[in-house]
Short mmCIF file of C-alpha atoms and ligand atoms in Angstrom, two decimals:
data_model
loop_
_atom_site.label_atom_id
_atom_site.label_comp_id
_atom_site.label_asym_id
_atom_site.label_seq_id
_atom_site.Cartn_x
_atom_site.Cartn_y
_atom_site.Cartn_z
CA MET A 1 0.00 0.00 0.00
CA THR A 2 1.40 3.40 -0.87
CA GLU A 3 1.13 6.55 1.18
CA LYS A 4 -1.26 8.00 -1.42
CA THR A 5 -3.90 5.35 -0.83
CA LEU A 6 -3.81 5.84 2.94
CA ASP A 7 -6.60 7.66 4.72
CA ALA A 8 -5.38 11.19 5.51
CA ALA A 9 -5.80 10.41 9.20
CA LEU A 10 -3.42 7.47 8.95
CA MET A 11 0.29 7.08 8.33
CA ARG A 12 2.58 4.16 7.79
CA GLY A 13 5.08 3.23 10.49
CA LEU A 14 7.46 0.50 11.51
CA ILE A 15 5.69 -1.07 14.46
CA LYS A 16 6.70 -3.43 17.23
CA ARG A 17 3.30 -5.11 17.44
CA ASP A 18 3.73 -7.47 20.35
CA ARG A 19 6.26 -9.18 22.56
CA GLY A 20 8.27 -12.00 21.06
CA ALA A 21 10.34 -12.46 17.94
CA GLU A 22 9.09 -11.61 14.44
CA THR A 23 6.55 -9.09 15.72
CA VAL A 24 8.00 -6.06 13.91
CA GLY A 25 6.60 -4.87 10.61
CA LEU A 26 5.08 -1.99 8.66
CA GLY A 27 1.56 -1.03 9.62
CA GLU A 28 -0.85 1.87 9.84
CA VAL A 29 -1.20 4.18 12.80
CA THR A 30 -3.14 7.36 13.42
CA ARG A 31 -1.30 10.45 12.23
CA PRO A 32 -0.65 12.32 15.48
CA THR A 33 -1.66 15.89 16.27
CA PRO A 34 0.31 18.01 18.73
CA GLY A 35 -1.27 19.03 22.03
CA PRO A 36 -0.31 22.08 24.07
CA ASP A 37 3.48 22.49 24.30
CA GLU A 38 3.96 19.73 21.72
CA VAL A 39 5.10 19.84 18.10
CA LEU A 40 4.58 17.68 15.03
CA ILE A 41 7.82 16.79 13.24
CA GLU A 42 7.93 15.74 9.60
CA VAL A 43 10.63 13.08 9.79
CA TYR A 44 13.64 13.53 7.47
CA ALA A 45 15.55 10.57 8.89
CA THR A 46 15.55 8.17 11.79
CA GLY A 47 18.68 6.19 12.55
CA ILE A 48 18.71 2.44 13.10
CA CYS A 49 20.39 1.76 16.40
CA GLY A 50 21.55 -1.31 18.31
CA THR A 51 18.75 -0.53 20.75
CA ASP A 52 16.21 -1.03 17.94
CA LEU A 53 17.62 -4.52 17.38
CA HIS A 54 17.43 -5.16 21.14
CA ILE A 55 13.77 -3.99 21.05
CA CYS A 56 13.08 -6.42 18.17
CA ASP A 57 14.58 -9.21 20.26
CA ASP A 58 12.83 -8.20 23.54
CA GLU A 59 16.23 -7.44 25.07
CA PHE A 60 15.26 -3.83 25.73
CA PRO A 61 11.94 -2.87 27.35
CA SER A 62 9.12 -1.65 25.13
CA ILE A 63 5.35 -1.30 25.36
CA PRO A 64 3.89 -2.70 22.12
CA PRO A 65 2.21 -1.82 19.90
CA VAL A 66 4.56 1.08 19.30
CA VAL A 67 6.17 2.81 16.31
CA MET A 68 9.90 2.28 16.78
CA GLY A 69 12.73 4.79 16.22
CA HIS A 70 14.34 7.22 18.65
CA GLU A 71 17.17 8.81 16.64
CA VAL A 72 15.05 11.37 14.86
CA THR A 73 15.54 14.50 12.82
CA GLY A 74 13.14 16.53 10.72
CA ARG A 75 11.29 19.80 10.46
CA VAL A 76 8.56 21.07 12.76
CA VAL A 77 5.44 21.37 10.60
CA ALA A 78 2.75 22.03 13.23
CA ALA A 79 2.63 23.02 16.87
CA GLY A 80 0.20 23.03 19.76
CA ALA A 81 -0.53 26.10 21.86
CA GLY A 82 2.63 27.65 23.24
CA ALA A 83 5.02 25.87 20.86
CA GLU A 84 4.35 27.92 17.71
CA ASN A 85 7.88 29.38 17.64
CA TRP A 86 9.26 26.02 16.57
CA VAL A 87 7.31 25.79 13.32
CA GLY A 88 9.69 25.63 10.33
CA LYS A 89 12.77 24.79 12.38
CA ARG A 90 14.97 21.78 11.68
CA VAL A 91 15.28 19.84 14.91
CA SER A 92 16.33 16.71 16.72
CA PRO A 93 14.39 15.75 19.86
CA GLU A 94 15.48 14.27 23.18
CA THR A 95 13.86 10.88 23.50
CA TYR A 96 11.74 11.27 26.64
CA PHE A 97 8.10 11.83 25.93
CA TYR A 98 7.27 11.76 29.62
CA THR A 99 9.23 11.96 32.87
CA CYS A 100 7.63 12.55 36.28
CA ASP A 101 9.77 15.60 37.18
CA ARG A 102 9.27 14.71 40.86
CA CYS A 103 11.44 11.65 41.58
CA HIS A 104 14.96 11.73 42.97
CA ALA A 105 16.48 11.26 39.50
CA CYS A 106 14.34 13.94 37.81
CA LEU A 107 15.04 16.47 40.56
CA ALA A 108 18.77 15.83 40.10
CA GLY A 109 18.47 16.61 36.36
CA ARG A 110 18.78 12.93 35.44
CA ARG A 111 15.56 12.38 33.53
CA ASN A 112 17.28 9.42 31.89
CA LEU A 113 16.99 7.49 35.17
CA CYS A 114 13.35 8.36 35.98
CA PRO A 115 11.59 5.05 36.76
CA THR A 116 8.37 6.19 35.06
CA ARG A 117 10.17 7.60 31.99
CA LYS A 118 8.40 6.99 28.68
CA SER A 119 10.56 7.28 25.57
CA ILE A 120 9.72 7.60 21.90
CA GLY A 121 10.32 4.45 19.91
CA SER A 122 9.83 2.08 22.84
CA HIS A 123 6.97 3.38 25.04
CA VAL A 124 5.27 5.92 22.78
CA ASN A 125 5.28 6.20 18.99
CA GLY A 126 8.67 7.17 17.56
CA GLY A 127 10.38 8.19 14.36
CA PHE A 128 10.06 5.30 11.93
CA ALA A 129 7.00 7.00 10.40
CA SER A 130 6.34 10.11 8.34
CA HIS A 131 5.51 12.17 11.44
CA VAL A 132 6.11 12.11 15.19
CA VAL A 133 4.85 14.28 18.05
CA VAL A 134 7.20 15.31 20.87
CA PRO A 135 7.11 17.84 23.73
CA GLN A 136 8.70 21.16 22.78
CA ARG A 137 11.05 21.06 25.76
CA ASN A 138 12.80 18.09 24.09
CA LEU A 139 13.70 20.01 20.95
CA HIS A 140 17.15 21.03 19.83
CA GLN A 141 17.73 22.97 16.66
CA VAL A 142 20.07 21.17 14.26
CA HIS A 143 23.17 23.18 13.37
CA GLU A 144 23.26 24.53 9.82
CA SER A 145 26.52 22.65 9.11
CA VAL A 146 24.80 19.29 9.64
CA GLY A 147 23.17 17.49 6.71
CA GLU A 148 19.47 16.71 6.47
CA HIS A 149 19.92 13.07 7.51
CA ALA A 150 22.91 13.40 9.84
CA GLY A 151 20.80 15.40 12.31
CA ALA A 152 19.49 12.03 13.47
CA LEU A 153 22.93 11.44 15.01
CA TYR A 154 22.36 14.12 17.67
CA GLU A 155 20.69 11.47 19.84
CA PRO A 156 23.49 8.88 19.79
CA LEU A 157 26.02 11.69 20.28
CA SER A 158 24.06 12.84 23.34
CA CYS A 159 24.35 9.31 24.77
CA VAL A 160 28.09 9.37 24.13
CA ALA A 161 28.35 12.79 25.78
CA GLN A 162 26.46 11.38 28.78
CA CYS A 163 29.21 8.72 29.09
CA LEU A 164 32.23 10.92 28.44
CA CYS A 165 31.58 14.54 29.44
CA ASP A 166 30.77 16.26 32.75
CA PRO A 167 33.45 15.60 33.85
CA ALA A 168 35.68 14.90 30.86
CA VAL A 169 36.97 11.34 30.88
CA ALA A 170 40.25 12.14 29.07
CA SER A 171 42.87 14.82 29.66
CA PRO A 172 45.12 16.40 27.03
CA GLY A 173 47.97 14.02 26.21
CA ASP A 174 46.11 10.88 27.25
CA THR A 175 46.17 7.77 25.11
CA ALA A 176 42.74 6.28 24.51
CA LEU A 177 41.38 3.14 22.93
CA VAL A 178 37.84 2.77 21.67
CA VAL A 179 36.70 -0.80 21.10
CA GLY A 180 34.17 -1.11 18.29
CA PRO A 181 34.11 1.18 15.23
CA GLY A 182 30.34 1.43 14.86
CA ALA A 183 28.59 4.81 14.97
CA MET A 184 28.75 4.92 18.78
CA GLY A 185 32.44 4.00 18.69
CA ILE A 186 33.36 6.65 16.14
CA LEU A 187 31.36 9.29 18.04
CA THR A 188 33.05 8.17 21.28
CA ALA A 189 36.46 8.42 19.64
CA GLN A 190 35.72 11.91 18.29
CA VAL A 191 34.63 13.14 21.73
CA LEU A 192 37.75 11.67 23.40
CA LYS A 193 39.85 13.37 20.71
CA SER A 194 38.10 16.67 21.44
CA GLN A 195 39.18 16.23 25.09
CA GLY A 196 42.81 16.10 23.96
CA ALA A 197 43.44 12.36 23.79
CA GLU A 198 45.26 10.51 21.04
CA VAL A 199 42.70 7.91 20.02
CA ALA A 200 43.02 4.41 18.57
CA ILE A 201 39.89 2.55 17.53
CA SER A 202 39.80 -1.22 17.13
CA GLY A 203 37.64 -3.45 14.98
CA THR A 204 37.59 -6.74 13.16
CA PRO A 205 38.52 -7.41 9.52
CA GLY A 206 34.79 -7.13 8.74
CA ASP A 207 34.92 -3.52 9.98
CA ALA A 208 37.29 -2.43 7.20
CA ARG A 209 34.98 0.26 5.80
CA ARG A 210 34.17 1.58 9.28
CA LEU A 211 37.86 1.76 10.16
CA GLU A 212 38.52 3.68 6.93
CA ILE A 213 35.91 6.25 7.93
CA ALA A 214 37.50 6.44 11.40
CA GLU A 215 40.91 7.04 9.84
CA SER A 216 39.52 9.83 7.65
CA LEU A 217 38.44 11.55 10.89
CA GLY A 218 41.95 11.55 12.36
CA LEU A 219 41.57 8.42 14.47
CA THR A 220 44.10 5.57 14.44
CA PRO A 221 42.43 2.38 13.17
CA VAL A 222 43.68 -0.97 14.44
CA LEU A 223 42.56 -4.55 13.90
CA ALA A 224 41.66 -6.31 17.15
CA GLY A 225 44.19 -9.03 16.29
CA ASP A 226 46.96 -6.40 16.14
CA LEU A 227 45.93 -4.58 19.30
CA GLU A 228 49.03 -5.71 21.25
CA SER A 229 51.25 -3.78 18.85
CA VAL A 230 49.63 -0.42 19.61
CA ILE A 231 49.21 -0.67 23.40
CA PRO A 232 51.40 2.01 24.99
CA GLY A 233 54.06 0.71 27.42
CA VAL A 234 51.93 0.95 30.55
CA GLY A 235 48.59 0.53 28.76
CA PHE A 236 45.99 3.04 27.58
CA ASP A 237 45.00 5.84 29.96
CA VAL A 238 41.41 5.52 28.82
CA VAL A 239 39.51 2.62 27.27
CA ALA A 240 35.91 2.93 26.12
CA ASP A 241 33.96 -0.08 24.94
CA ALA A 242 31.42 0.70 22.27
CA SER A 243 31.14 -2.87 20.99
CA GLY A 244 28.99 -4.44 23.70
CA ASN A 245 30.90 -7.57 22.79
CA GLU A 246 32.31 -9.90 25.44
CA LYS A 247 35.64 -10.39 23.67
CA GLY A 248 35.98 -6.68 22.98
CA ILE A 249 35.28 -5.76 26.60
CA ASP A 250 37.81 -8.33 27.80
CA ALA A 251 40.46 -7.00 25.40
CA GLY A 252 39.74 -3.45 26.57
CA LEU A 253 40.13 -4.34 30.26
CA ARG A 254 43.47 -5.96 29.44
CA ALA A 255 44.74 -3.05 27.33
CA ILE A 256 44.10 -0.37 29.94
CA ARG A 257 46.85 0.81 32.32
CA LYS A 258 46.73 0.50 36.09
CA GLY A 259 44.67 3.33 37.51
CA GLY A 260 43.17 3.97 34.09
CA HIS A 261 39.60 5.02 33.29
CA TYR A 262 37.32 2.44 31.69
CA VAL A 263 34.01 3.54 30.18
CA GLN A 264 31.23 1.17 29.16
CA VAL A 265 29.36 2.82 26.29
CA GLY A 266 27.89 -0.24 24.55
CA LEU A 267 25.08 -2.48 25.77
CA THR A 268 25.64 -6.23 25.65
CA GLY A 269 21.92 -7.09 25.69
CA LYS A 270 22.59 -10.08 27.92
CA PRO A 271 24.80 -11.06 30.85
CA ILE A 272 28.39 -11.76 29.79
CA SER A 273 31.46 -13.25 31.41
CA VAL A 274 34.45 -10.93 31.98
CA ASP A 275 37.33 -11.01 34.46
CA ILE A 276 36.06 -8.36 36.88
CA ASP A 277 39.14 -8.88 39.07
CA LEU A 278 40.98 -6.70 36.56
CA ILE A 279 39.02 -3.74 37.93
CA CYS A 280 40.41 -4.42 41.44
CA LEU A 281 43.89 -5.49 40.41
CA LYS A 282 44.34 -2.40 38.21
CA GLU A 283 42.37 -0.06 40.49
CA LEU A 284 40.35 1.06 37.49
CA VAL A 285 37.86 3.87 37.52
CA VAL A 286 34.77 2.47 35.77
CA THR A 287 31.99 4.74 34.58
CA SER A 288 29.14 4.64 32.12
CA GLY A 289 26.07 6.51 31.07
CA PHE A 290 22.53 5.58 30.15
CA ALA A 291 20.78 7.43 27.36
CA SER A 292 20.98 11.22 27.66
CA THR A 293 20.18 14.24 29.79
CA PRO A 294 19.48 17.88 28.91
CA ARG A 295 23.09 18.50 29.97
CA SER A 296 24.50 15.96 27.51
CA TRP A 297 22.39 17.50 24.71
CA HIS A 298 23.88 20.85 25.61
CA ARG A 299 27.31 19.25 25.08
CA VAL A 300 26.17 17.97 21.68
CA GLU A 301 25.30 21.48 20.55
CA LYS A 302 28.77 22.71 21.57
CA LEU A 303 30.62 19.73 20.04
CA ILE A 304 28.84 20.24 16.71
CA ALA A 305 29.03 24.04 16.60
CA SER A 306 32.78 23.97 17.34
CA GLY A 307 33.42 21.34 14.67
CA ALA A 308 34.99 18.98 17.25
CA VAL A 309 32.58 16.25 16.16
CA VAL A 310 31.33 15.73 12.60
CA LEU A 311 28.30 13.60 11.82
CA ASP A 312 27.79 13.49 8.05
CA PRO A 313 30.60 11.01 7.22
CA LEU A 314 28.92 8.47 9.51
CA VAL A 315 25.74 8.24 7.44
CA THR A 316 26.51 5.49 4.94
CA ASP A 317 23.02 4.45 3.85
CA VAL A 318 19.57 6.06 3.69
CA SER A 319 16.58 3.93 2.63
CA PRO A 320 12.78 4.15 2.57
CA LEU A 321 10.74 2.59 5.39
CA SER A 322 9.76 -0.15 2.97
CA ALA A 323 13.39 -1.36 2.97
CA TRP A 324 13.54 -1.61 6.76
CA LYS A 325 14.13 -5.37 6.81
CA THR A 326 17.26 -5.18 4.71
CA SER A 327 18.55 -2.16 6.64
CA PHE A 328 17.92 -3.83 10.02
CA ALA A 329 19.60 -7.05 8.82
CA ARG A 330 22.60 -5.06 7.58
CA THR A 331 22.82 -3.19 10.90
CA ARG A 332 22.78 -6.55 12.67
CA LYS A 333 25.70 -7.69 10.50
CA ALA A 334 27.57 -4.41 11.10
CA ASP A 335 27.40 -3.78 7.33
CA GLY A 336 27.72 -0.05 6.68
CA LEU A 337 28.16 2.48 9.50
CA LYS A 338 25.00 4.40 10.29
CA LEU A 339 21.95 3.23 8.36
CA MET A 340 18.88 5.43 8.35
CA LEU A 341 15.33 5.34 7.10
CA ASP A 342 13.84 8.40 5.40
CA PRO A 343 10.02 8.06 5.24
CA ARG A 344 9.81 10.74 2.52
CA MET A 345 11.35 8.17 0.15
CA ASP A 346 8.21 6.00 0.51
CA ALA A 347 5.87 8.65 -0.88
ZN1 ZN B 1 19.96 4.77 19.81
ZN1 ZN B 2 11.11 11.10 37.54
#
């Protein structure tokens, strides 16, 4: 069915219909209208993220039926009362549709940890559709230097900033290793570089194209099998895992120096087995971050405006919603870097 034959009140979206495997597919949902302090975004692109794969596999919580997609960019085309100033602006939204604003986490500015948080793409309808409604307080204007599709990378960059900034993980002159050259890894590496570190990024032979992109951004690519040859004498000052892979995490914990700073950026999706004694024996500082906060989005705006982080080279593929299956399968195989769906291509 094409968009043209749809009822004007309906739109097509990529929906997680139910719990269990094989419950994701294209379907029709009501085209949303913005309430007070909400806006309607015409979606230009929504990124496919590891979290979307975890949602498909029931490894990340969701409330089906729900339109998936949380890495969104587009233009505000309608607004409810009080949000009219946003109409016409190119934006990327924070992912929380609802937080209580009363709990301990909310009051501390950590909406990402609110127990009653409802996010787009998992709890309420998200960006794999022609339109999405979000609260105006979630909006960030996309910088003019960023391409139409690459604006969807504001969200993953905000998650990276949540892991690495406030306070900065690296100091000028540090050596850093990022494990995993996916989009999160390359964003992580760029942020560590902006903090003054010299950054190596490791991947497998299958990551050749990703490592090439990393190299073009001033990062030092290395194959996981050759990691030994690039470990500084005492080990890396900073190691960040963006692979969520048991072997990668293990290699990272071994490559870090005593007293170093280890950051877990990637999700594994399931319990894994690693030698946690290394944390004690090396007296490691271990930190992480979950999703994003208004503060980490503020960092994103600065990182983009200053040119410290670039997004466009990460977008390797843009497809219509109708090609979602292929794009999801390719993301699962780590084929390409950042794959996105642009619902305008379905029209
Ligand atoms: Zn994501
Ligand atoms: Zn709360």
